[in-house]
PDB file of C-alpha atoms in Angstrom:
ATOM      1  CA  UNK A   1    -200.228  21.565 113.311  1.00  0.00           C
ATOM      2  CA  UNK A   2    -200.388  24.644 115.720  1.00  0.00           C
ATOM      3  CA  UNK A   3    -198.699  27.622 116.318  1.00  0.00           C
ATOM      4  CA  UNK A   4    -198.834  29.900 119.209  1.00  0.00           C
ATOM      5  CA  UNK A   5    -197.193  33.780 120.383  1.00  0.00           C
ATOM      6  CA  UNK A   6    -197.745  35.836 123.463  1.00  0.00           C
ATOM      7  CA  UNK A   7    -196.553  39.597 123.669  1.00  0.00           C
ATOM      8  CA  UNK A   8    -196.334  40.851 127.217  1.00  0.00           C
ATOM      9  CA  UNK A   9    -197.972  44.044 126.567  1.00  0.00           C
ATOM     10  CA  UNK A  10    -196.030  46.537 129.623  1.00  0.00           C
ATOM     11  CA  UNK A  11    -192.934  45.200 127.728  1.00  0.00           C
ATOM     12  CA  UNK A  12    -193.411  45.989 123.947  1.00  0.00           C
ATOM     13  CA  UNK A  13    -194.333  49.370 125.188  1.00  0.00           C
ATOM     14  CA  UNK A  14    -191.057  49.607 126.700  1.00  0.00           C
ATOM     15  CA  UNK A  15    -189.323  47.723 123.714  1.00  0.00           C
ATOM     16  CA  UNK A  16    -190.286  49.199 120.952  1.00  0.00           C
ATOM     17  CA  UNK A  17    -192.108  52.498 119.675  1.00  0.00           C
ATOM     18  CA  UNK A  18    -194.639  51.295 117.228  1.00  0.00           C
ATOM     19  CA  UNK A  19    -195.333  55.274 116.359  1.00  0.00           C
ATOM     20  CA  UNK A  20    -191.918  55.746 114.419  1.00  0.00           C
ATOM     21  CA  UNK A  21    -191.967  56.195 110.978  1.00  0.00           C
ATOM     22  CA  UNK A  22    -191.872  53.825 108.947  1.00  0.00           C
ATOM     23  CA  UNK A  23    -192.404  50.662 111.469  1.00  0.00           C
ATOM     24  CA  UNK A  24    -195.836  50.237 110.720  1.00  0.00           C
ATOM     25  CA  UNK A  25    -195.559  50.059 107.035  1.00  0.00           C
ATOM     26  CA  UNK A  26    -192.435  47.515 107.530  1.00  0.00           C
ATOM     27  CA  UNK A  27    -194.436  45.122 109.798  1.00  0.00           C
ATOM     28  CA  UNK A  28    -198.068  45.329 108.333  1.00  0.00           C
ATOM     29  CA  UNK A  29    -200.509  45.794 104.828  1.00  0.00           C
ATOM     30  CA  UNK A  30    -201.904  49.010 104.013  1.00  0.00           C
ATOM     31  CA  UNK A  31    -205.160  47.496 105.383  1.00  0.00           C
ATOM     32  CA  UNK A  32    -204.102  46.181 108.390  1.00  0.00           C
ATOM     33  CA  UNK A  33    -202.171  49.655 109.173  1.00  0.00           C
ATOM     34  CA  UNK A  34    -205.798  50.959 108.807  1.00  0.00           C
ATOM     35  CA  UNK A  35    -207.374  48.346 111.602  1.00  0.00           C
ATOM     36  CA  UNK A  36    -204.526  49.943 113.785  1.00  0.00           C
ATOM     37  CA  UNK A  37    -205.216  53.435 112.770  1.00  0.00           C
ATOM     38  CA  UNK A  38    -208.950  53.351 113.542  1.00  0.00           C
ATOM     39  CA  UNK A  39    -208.966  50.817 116.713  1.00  0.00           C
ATOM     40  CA  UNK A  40    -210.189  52.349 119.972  1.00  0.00           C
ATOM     41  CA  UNK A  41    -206.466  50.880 121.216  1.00  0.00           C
ATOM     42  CA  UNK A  42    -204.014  51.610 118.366  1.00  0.00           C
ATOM     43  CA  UNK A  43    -200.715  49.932 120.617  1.00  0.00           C
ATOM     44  CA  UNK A  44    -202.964  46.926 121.422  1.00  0.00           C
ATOM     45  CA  UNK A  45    -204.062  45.489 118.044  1.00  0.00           C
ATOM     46  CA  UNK A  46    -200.618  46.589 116.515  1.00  0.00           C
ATOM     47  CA  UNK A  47    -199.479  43.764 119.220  1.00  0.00           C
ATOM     48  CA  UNK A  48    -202.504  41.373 118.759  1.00  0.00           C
ATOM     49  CA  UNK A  49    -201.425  41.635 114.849  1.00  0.00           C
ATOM     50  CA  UNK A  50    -197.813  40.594 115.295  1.00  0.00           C
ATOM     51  CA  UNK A  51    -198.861  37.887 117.470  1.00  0.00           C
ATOM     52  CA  UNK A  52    -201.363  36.650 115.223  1.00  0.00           C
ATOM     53  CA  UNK A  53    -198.220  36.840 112.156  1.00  0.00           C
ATOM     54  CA  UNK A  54    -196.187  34.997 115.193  1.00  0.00           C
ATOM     55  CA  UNK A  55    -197.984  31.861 115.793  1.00  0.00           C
ATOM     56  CA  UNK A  56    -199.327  31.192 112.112  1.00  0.00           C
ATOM     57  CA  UNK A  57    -195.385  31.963 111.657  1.00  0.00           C
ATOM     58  CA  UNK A  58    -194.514  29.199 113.602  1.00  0.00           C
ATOM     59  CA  UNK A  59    -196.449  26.764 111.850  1.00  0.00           C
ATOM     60  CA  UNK A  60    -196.122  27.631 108.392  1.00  0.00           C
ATOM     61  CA  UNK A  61    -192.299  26.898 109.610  1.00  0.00           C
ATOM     62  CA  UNK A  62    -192.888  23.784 111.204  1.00  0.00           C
ATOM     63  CA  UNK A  63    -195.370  23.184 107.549  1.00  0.00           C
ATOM     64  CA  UNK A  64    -192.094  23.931 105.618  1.00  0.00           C
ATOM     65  CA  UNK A  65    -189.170  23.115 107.214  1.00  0.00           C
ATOM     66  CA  UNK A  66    -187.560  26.980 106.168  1.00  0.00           C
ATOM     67  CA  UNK A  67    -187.294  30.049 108.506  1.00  0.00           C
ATOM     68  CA  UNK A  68    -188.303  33.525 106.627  1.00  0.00           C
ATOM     69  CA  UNK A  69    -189.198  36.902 107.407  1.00  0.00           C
ATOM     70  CA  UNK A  70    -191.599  38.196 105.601  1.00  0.00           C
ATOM     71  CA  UNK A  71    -194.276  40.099 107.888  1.00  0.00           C
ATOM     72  CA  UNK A  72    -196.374  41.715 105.018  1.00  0.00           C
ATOM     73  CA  UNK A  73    -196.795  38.444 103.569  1.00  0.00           C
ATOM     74  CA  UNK A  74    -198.125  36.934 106.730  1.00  0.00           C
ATOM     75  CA  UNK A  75    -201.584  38.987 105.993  1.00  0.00           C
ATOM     76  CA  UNK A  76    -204.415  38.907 108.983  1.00  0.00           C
ATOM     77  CA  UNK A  77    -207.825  38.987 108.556  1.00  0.00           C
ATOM     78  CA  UNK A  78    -210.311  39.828 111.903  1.00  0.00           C
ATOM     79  CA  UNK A  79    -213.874  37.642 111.831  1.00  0.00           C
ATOM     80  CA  UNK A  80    -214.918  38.522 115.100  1.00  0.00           C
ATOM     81  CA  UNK A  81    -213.295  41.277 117.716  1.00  0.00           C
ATOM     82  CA  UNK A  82    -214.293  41.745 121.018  1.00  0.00           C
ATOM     83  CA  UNK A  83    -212.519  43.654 124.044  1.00  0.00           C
ATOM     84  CA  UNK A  84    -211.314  39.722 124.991  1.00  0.00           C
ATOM     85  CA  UNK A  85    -210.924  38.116 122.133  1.00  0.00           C
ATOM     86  CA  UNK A  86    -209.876  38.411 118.323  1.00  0.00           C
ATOM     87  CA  UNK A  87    -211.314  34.983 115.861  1.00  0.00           C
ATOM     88  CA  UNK A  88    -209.536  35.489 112.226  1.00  0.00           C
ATOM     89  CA  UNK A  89    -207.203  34.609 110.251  1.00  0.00           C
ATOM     90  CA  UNK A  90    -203.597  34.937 108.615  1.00  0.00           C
ATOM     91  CA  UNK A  91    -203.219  34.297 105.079  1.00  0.00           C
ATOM     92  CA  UNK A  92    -199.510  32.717 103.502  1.00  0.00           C
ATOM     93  CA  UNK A  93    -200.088  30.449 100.668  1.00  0.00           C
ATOM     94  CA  UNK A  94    -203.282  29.212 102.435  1.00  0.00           C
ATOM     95  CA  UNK A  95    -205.425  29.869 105.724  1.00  0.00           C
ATOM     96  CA  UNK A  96    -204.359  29.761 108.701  1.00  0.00           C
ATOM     97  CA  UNK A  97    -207.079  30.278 111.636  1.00  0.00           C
ATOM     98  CA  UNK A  98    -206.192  32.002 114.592  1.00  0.00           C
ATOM     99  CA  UNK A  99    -207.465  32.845 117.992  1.00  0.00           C
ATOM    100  CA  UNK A 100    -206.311  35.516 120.020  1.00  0.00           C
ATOM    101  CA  UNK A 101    -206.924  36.217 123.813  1.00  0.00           C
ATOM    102  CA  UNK A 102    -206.975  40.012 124.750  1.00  0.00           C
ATOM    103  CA  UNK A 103    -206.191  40.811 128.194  1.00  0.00           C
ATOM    104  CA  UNK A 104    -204.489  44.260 129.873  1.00  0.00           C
ATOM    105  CA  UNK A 105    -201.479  42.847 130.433  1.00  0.00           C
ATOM    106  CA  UNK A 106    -200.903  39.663 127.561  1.00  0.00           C
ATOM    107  CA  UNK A 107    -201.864  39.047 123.727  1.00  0.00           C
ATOM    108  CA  UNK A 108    -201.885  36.248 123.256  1.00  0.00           C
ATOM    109  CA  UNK A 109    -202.611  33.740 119.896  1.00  0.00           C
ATOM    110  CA  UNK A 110    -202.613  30.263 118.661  1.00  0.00           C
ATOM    111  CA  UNK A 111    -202.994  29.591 114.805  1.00  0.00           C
ATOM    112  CA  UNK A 112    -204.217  26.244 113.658  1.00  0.00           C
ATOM    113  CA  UNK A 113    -203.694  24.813 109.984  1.00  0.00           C
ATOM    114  CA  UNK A 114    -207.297  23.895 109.489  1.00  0.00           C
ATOM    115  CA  UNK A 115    -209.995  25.683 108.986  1.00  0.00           C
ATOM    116  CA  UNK A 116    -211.805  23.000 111.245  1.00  0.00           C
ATOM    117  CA  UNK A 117    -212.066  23.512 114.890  1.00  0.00           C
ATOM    118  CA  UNK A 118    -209.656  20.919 116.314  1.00  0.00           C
ATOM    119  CA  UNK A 119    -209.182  20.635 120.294  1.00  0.00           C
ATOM    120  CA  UNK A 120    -206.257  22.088 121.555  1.00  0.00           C
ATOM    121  CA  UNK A 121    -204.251  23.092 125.040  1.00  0.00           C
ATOM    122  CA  UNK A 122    -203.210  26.529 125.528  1.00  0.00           C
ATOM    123  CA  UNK A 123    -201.673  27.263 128.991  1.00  0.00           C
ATOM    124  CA  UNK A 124    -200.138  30.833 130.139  1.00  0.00           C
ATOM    125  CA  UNK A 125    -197.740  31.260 132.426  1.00  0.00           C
ATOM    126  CA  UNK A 126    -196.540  34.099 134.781  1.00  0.00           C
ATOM    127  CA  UNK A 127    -193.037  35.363 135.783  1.00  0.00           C
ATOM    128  CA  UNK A 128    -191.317  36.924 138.444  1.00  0.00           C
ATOM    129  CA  UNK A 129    -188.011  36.977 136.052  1.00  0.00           C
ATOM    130  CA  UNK A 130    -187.944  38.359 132.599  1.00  0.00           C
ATOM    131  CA  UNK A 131    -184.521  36.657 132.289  1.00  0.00           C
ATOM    132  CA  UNK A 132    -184.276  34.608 129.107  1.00  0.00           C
ATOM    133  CA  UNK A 133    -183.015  31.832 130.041  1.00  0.00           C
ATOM    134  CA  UNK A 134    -185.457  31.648 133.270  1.00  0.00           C
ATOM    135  CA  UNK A 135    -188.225  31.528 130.916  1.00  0.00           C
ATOM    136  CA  UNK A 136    -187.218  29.079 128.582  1.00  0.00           C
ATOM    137  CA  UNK A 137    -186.425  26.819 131.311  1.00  0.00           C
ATOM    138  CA  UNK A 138    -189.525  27.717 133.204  1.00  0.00           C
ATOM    139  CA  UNK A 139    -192.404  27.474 130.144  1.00  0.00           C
ATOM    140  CA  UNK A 140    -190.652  23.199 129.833  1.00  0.00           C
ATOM    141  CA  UNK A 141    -190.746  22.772 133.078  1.00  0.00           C
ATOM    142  CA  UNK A 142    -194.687  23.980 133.536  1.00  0.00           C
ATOM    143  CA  UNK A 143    -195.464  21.974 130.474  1.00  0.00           C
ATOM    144  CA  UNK A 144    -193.908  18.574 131.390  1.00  0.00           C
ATOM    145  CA  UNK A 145    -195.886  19.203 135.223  1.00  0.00           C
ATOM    146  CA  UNK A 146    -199.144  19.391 132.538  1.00  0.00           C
ATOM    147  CA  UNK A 147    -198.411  16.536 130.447  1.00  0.00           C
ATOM    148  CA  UNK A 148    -196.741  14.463 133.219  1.00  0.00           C
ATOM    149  CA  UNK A 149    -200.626  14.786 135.148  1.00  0.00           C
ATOM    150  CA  UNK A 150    -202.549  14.677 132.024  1.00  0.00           C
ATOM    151  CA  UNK A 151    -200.566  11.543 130.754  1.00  0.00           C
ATOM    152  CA  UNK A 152    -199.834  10.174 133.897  1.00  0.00           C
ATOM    153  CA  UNK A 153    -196.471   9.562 132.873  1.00  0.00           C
ATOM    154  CA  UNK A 154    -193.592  10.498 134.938  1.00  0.00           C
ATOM    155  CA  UNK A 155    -191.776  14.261 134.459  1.00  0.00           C
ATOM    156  CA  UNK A 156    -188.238  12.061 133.640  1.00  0.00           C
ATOM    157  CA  UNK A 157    -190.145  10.579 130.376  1.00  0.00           C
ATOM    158  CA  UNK A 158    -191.073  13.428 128.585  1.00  0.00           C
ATOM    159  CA  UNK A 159    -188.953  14.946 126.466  1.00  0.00           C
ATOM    160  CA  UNK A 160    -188.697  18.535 124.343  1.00  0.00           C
ATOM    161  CA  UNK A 161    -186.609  18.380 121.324  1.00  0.00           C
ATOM    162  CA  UNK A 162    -186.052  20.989 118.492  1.00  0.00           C
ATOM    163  CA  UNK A 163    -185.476  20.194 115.115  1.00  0.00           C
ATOM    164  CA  UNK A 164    -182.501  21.524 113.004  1.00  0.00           C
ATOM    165  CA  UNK A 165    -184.184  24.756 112.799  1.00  0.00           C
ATOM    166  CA  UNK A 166    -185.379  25.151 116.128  1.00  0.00           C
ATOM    167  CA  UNK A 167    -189.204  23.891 115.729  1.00  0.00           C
ATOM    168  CA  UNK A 168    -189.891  22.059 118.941  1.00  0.00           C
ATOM    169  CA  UNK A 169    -192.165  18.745 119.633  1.00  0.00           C
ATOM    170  CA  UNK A 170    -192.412  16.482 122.826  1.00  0.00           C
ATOM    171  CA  UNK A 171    -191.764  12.873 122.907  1.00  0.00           C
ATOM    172  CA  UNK A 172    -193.200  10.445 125.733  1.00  0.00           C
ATOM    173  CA  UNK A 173    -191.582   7.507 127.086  1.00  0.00           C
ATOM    174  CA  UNK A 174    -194.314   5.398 125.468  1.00  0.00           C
ATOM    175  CA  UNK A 175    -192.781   6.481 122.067  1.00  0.00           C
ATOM    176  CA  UNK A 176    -195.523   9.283 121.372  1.00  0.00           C
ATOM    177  CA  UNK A 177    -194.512  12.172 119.851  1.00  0.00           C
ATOM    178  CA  UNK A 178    -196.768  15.593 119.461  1.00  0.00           C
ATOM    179  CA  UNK A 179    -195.922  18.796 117.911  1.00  0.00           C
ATOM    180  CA  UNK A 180    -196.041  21.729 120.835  1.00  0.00           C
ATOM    181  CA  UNK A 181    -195.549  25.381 120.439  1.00  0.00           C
ATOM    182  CA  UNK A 182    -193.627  27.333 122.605  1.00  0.00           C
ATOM    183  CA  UNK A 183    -193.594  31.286 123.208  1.00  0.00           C
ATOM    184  CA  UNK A 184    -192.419  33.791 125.752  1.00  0.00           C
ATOM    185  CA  UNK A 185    -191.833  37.344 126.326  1.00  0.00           C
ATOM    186  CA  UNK A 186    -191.747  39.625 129.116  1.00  0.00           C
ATOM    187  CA  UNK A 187    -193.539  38.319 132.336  1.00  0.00           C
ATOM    188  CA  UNK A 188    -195.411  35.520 130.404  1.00  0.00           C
ATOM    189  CA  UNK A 189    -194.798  32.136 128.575  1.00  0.00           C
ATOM    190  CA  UNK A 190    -197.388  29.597 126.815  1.00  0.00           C
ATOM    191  CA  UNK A 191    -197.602  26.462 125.704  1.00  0.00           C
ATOM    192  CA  UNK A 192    -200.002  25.417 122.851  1.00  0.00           C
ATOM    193  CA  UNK A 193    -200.764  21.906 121.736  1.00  0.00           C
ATOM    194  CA  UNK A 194    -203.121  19.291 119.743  1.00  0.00           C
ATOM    195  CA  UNK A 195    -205.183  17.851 122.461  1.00  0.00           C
ATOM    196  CA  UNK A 196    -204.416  13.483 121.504  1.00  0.00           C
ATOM    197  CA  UNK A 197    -205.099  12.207 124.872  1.00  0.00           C
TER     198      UNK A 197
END
């Protein structure tokens, strides 16, 4: 199972003011409030935080089969932090391990459901449009091009579904199916997946 989340960093600044009262203690635990207070980058790891939350969000719904929010619960843990990259965790009935990419401009975070190492794709994308609609249309379209070269199957045969409550997966013409995750916001989209070929 995977989960992924990408914050387009110009864009959250724009979006929302982190620095009201009360947001922080609405969002995050009283330690994780304190990685935020005493990082060199305050806005930046209140972002890499949420996105960490995001993708191990997505799973634990794909895991479950029922939609919540419950932010606090979702509780991160940091193993390694460099200016690049975050390696930790988010806690919600079990483990979740997550990896985080750190750039000027993206967070961006995939959460696995094993502790183990397991190969997997993640692919960003850029936008000219910050149009909804563009991007949901445009992250597909980038990942069938992927799978349609790395399966060698043609773009027509693969298919994105969601479930009932929205949790996508891709099916091939061959009858494969794989669970994706899907994320976008601002200028930039990803993909994350199992790697099964």
């Amino acid at each position: 199972m995977i989960g992924n989340d990408i914050v387009d960093l110009e864009r959250a600044r724009i979006e929302s003011n982190w620095q009201r009262s009360g947001f922080l203690g609405k969002l995050f635990t009283a330690d994780e409030q304190r990685l935020i207070q005493s990082s060199t980058d305050p806005g930046i790891m209140v972002w890499t935080l949420w996105s960490m939350k995001e993708s191990a969000y997505k799973l634990i719904v794909r895991r479950t089969g029922r939609p919540f929010f419950a932010p606090q619960k979702l509780v991160c843990y940091v193993t390694e932090l460099d200016q690049h990259t975050l390696v930790g965790s988010v806690f919600y009935q079990q483990e979740y391990t997550v990896t985080t990419v750190i750039t000027q401009h993206y967070v961006a975070s995939v959460a696995l459901a094993t502790p183990k190492k397991k190969p997997f794709v993640h692919q960003i994308v850029t936008f000219d449009d910050v149009d909804y609609q563009h991007q949901h249309e445009g992250i597909r379209q980038v990942l069938k091009k992927f799978l349609s070269c790395k399966m060698v199957t043609p773009v027509s045969d693969i298919v994105i579904r969601k479930n009932n409550i929205g949790v996508p997966s891709i099916s091939l013409g061959n009858g494969q199916c794989s669970p994706i995750s899907l994320s976008h916001h601002g200028h930039y989209g990803a993909f994350a997946m199992p790697v099964s070929w």
